[in-house]
Amino acid sequence: MHKDQQDDLYNKFKTKIELVSGECYRVNTALEASELVCNVLIEKGIKDVALLNSPISQKGDFVNTFEKKGIIVYTDNFRQVTPDAQAGITQVNYGIAELGSLVQADADVNQRLCSTLVPIHIALISTDKLIPTLKDTMATIHSLPEIPGFVGFITGPSRTSDIERVLTIGVHGPKQLVVVFVDEEVGGVA
Amino acid sequence: MADKQFKKKISDALDNNVLRGALGRFGDAYVISREKAYEGYDFKEISDNIAEVKSYAASHLDEMIDQFEKQATARGAKVYRASTGEEAKQYILELAKKKEVKRVVKSKSMVSEEILLNKTLMSAGMEVQESDLGEWIVQLAGQHPSHMVMPAIHMTKEEVADVFSGHLHKLNQPVIAELVKTAREELRKSFLEADMGISGANMAIAETGTLIMLTNEGNGRLTSTLPPTHVFLVGIEKLVPNFEDATHILQALPRSATGQQITSYVSMVTGPTPAYYPDGTVQDKEFHIVLMDNGRRKMYEDEKFKKTFQCIRCASCLNVCPAFQLVGGHVYGHIYTGGIGTILTNFVNSEKDAQNPQNLCLQCGKCSEVCPGQLDIPQMILELRNRMGEKTGLPFTQKFALDVVSNRRLFHSMLRMASIAQKPFTKGQPVIRHLPMFLSGLTEKKSLPAVAKVPFRDVFKTIKQDIKNRKGKIALYAGCLIDFVYPRIGEGVIKALNEKGYEVVFPDGQSCCGAPATYMGDRGNARKCAIMNIEALEAEKVDYVVSACPTCTHALKESFKELLHDDPALASRAEELSKKAKDFSKLLFDLGGLTPGGDGIPLKVTYHDSCHLKRSMGVYTEPRKILTDTSGVQLIEMKESDRCCGFAGSYSIKFPELSGPILDRKLNNIEESGADVVVVDCPGCLMQISGGLDKRNPGLKAIHTAELLLDKRKNVKKNRVK
């Protein structure tokens, strides 16, 4: 993808996701991502995090970076740890620029445990996985060998307006969503 | 006709200030957020796409179901077809028993509410927990949802806090953020402990066997992630042919439902996915899909109701409905509320259950304007009303009144008598301010106009028509209100059309257009009126037929054709009439309008769009052009100019308690505009609005466009000569 086009898509995405209370960052390399996420965790006072291993987290050596700062990192046993962990980190498959949406296209239950039960979800994504529109995204998913068992769009933290139509952030899903785009090509998630 | 119990429910709802406040605030905010969400998108194109893919699915229903079942089964799902709610409940109950289920967690499913699934599972000793916040509140309060998208919109935070305190045995403060936190904590346990999850779906994709749900809270994701057994309960109307067809519905549903570009979560589930079992192992979950009919097929096989398949359950029709906004969902009596709810209730519950709520429809058409599935809800409700009328007959007094109306001589002589008999009520004024006893509701919020001393049909004979450059002949169809209450409108119409070079004739045999019968569900009398007028108007002999009442124009253009479609000779005459019939302001505009002019005296006017003129005929720029071409006239737009005034024909007689507040809102908007005069194109709206103004703000006047022209252009010729 052309650099200008990528910048344009990223800017659209960032504008959209910030409108729905998401945080959005962009870095060059997986190592920079590791530093950035580590700082975010410290800033938010996170003591333990559920990390679902992915190309970006491995390339960026996330586990070591965090542990050096005294953060406990869980990389398995997610059914036990995610109900109480303070944050979860997963890599997602695509981003939809038009909507500021992340796309998980993965049947793996751990992908959802680490991104739904935790109060803070940190999503990693390769910048080249940005897709311009919803329509293009549906076509991309449709062109996969088969529709993955679970495809989830995530657009901001969970929300409700069920009481008196007052918007309240953080119901059953995360209360905060942090998205980190990585420009370096490290490969998407399976 | 609405029965006493139903009337009681309405008055209770109207007395509930909490409900009125919540619904009112939401209705106002909704319009704005919906508009904003669609900014930069072509709503028409999106809704065309939805109508196309959904109508395809509707007309290939068996094929869709077969394909869905085949694909979902190939991916490992177990698909069960339930023809009734009872079958669906038994299937899920048996499955739950087999799996030794103790705790069930549900993400939102209106279908499960429709069949009262929770009751079945709970009486078998299972714990059933709703997890959508609104549904959970309603469940704890022992109520039904009052809105498809926002189940607890009728409750305040104080009421929610009370319900929580009562059930959770600890005090909850009425602070929304705290209440939501409580819900998160309480329901988290249910998600983690549940051994069965039950979900509804917004779409079922035939091509791939995929189920799609849209949620904001994350409950749909958790229900699809944690319990090792997952059941989707889905109405057959959720079928969509191809995977990429879902795009259209994803574009419309969040925007139309809540004014969001997209919900926080969209979850697409295709076949079983792995889940953690209690022993710690990860295996494919037990995955079932129940495709339920429960009266739906009967609805889709009925030509008049087939389009209900195109409904995507966004509830935008409720959100813009003036009646729903006043009474809320519970008055409708069953699970599905509002206009679309009335239709669904008729088929999934019973015709009897729809009998009362169908009365609530004003026929204003606002819902059709915003419907992303292109359903003509008012038309369908009217069809229900007519079928009910044919089956059970109308109450004696209504039937009698309509029989009179369809008998021209009798009706007209009664109106002439009324002009004399009304004297005690008018006390010498042109309006009736009070009526005695049971009729007092009619004049509580508004005055009624008195019947004119001389009907238009007699005035007509005295009008001298001055026609220069004669171009042709136009038949004037007056309709009851112009003929017997507002003859001056007729004079204005003639004067304007004469100026355009047309002679105006008044066929004497004309009578009521039949709209009262049509809207009360009496097709027999409506048909009689259609025939009488087609014969009287002899459209074949004139260039146009003009009416200055959009409800009448709608009858001449549309209803007559529908009523007579089975009689070829009359149908072709109805077709001829339909082609030639035009509403006054539209006709005048199409003829090139009047030469700009007027008395030049400054007059601030605001314009009220009548429902039939704007939404049935798409006419709204034309009258504005006519007004602003009149010198001295300054047009100031009021807020919500196309919102119904609450007249709606017999509605204001059946439900003065609803018509009144709807009128109040209109009057507020008129007053806020700062205009001196409100101009309308419909004598019905004129009667309603001027009656309301007379009681509340007699300094503000309402007049018909034709009358305004008559007033402001009295001396046009003289001016030009100067």
mmCIF file of C-alpha atoms in Angstrom, chain A residues 56 91-93 95 124-130 180-188:
data_model
loop_
_atom_site.group_PDB
_atom_site.id
_atom_site.type_symbol
_atom_site.label_atom_id
_atom_site.label_comp_id
_atom_site.label_asym_id
_atom_site.label_seq_id
_atom_site.Cartn_x
_atom_site.Cartn_y
_atom_site.Cartn_z
ATOM 1 C CA ILE A 56 3.862 -8.304 16.891
ATOM 2 C CA GLN A 91 -3.373 -8.728 17.835
ATOM 3 C CA VAL A 92 -6.339 -8.250 15.529
ATOM 4 C CA ASN A 93 -6.684 -9.073 11.852
ATOM 5 C CA GLY A 95 -8.978 -2.326 10.825
ATOM 6 C CA LEU A 124 -2.200 -4.523 18.183
ATOM 7 C CA ILE A 125 -2.570 -4.277 14.450
ATOM 8 C CA SER A 126 -0.300 -4.095 11.409
ATOM 9 C CA THR A 127 -0.888 -0.767 9.676
ATOM 10 C CA ASP A 128 -1.031 -2.526 6.313
ATOM 11 C CA LYS A 129 -4.145 -4.357 7.522
ATOM 12 C CA LEU A 130 -6.216 -1.209 7.298
ATOM 13 C CA VAL A 180 -1.583 0.423 18.553
ATOM 14 C CA PHE A 181 -0.726 0.394 14.853
ATOM 15 C CA VAL A 182 2.653 -1.033 13.873
ATOM 16 C CA ASP A 183 4.100 -0.057 10.485
ATOM 17 C CA GLU A 184 6.905 -2.649 10.427
ATOM 18 C CA GLU A 185 5.916 -5.757 8.534
ATOM 19 C CA VAL A 186 5.832 -8.614 11.025
ATOM 20 C CA GLY A 187 2.960 -10.583 9.547
ATOM 21 C CA GLY A 188 -0.686 -10.676 10.512
#
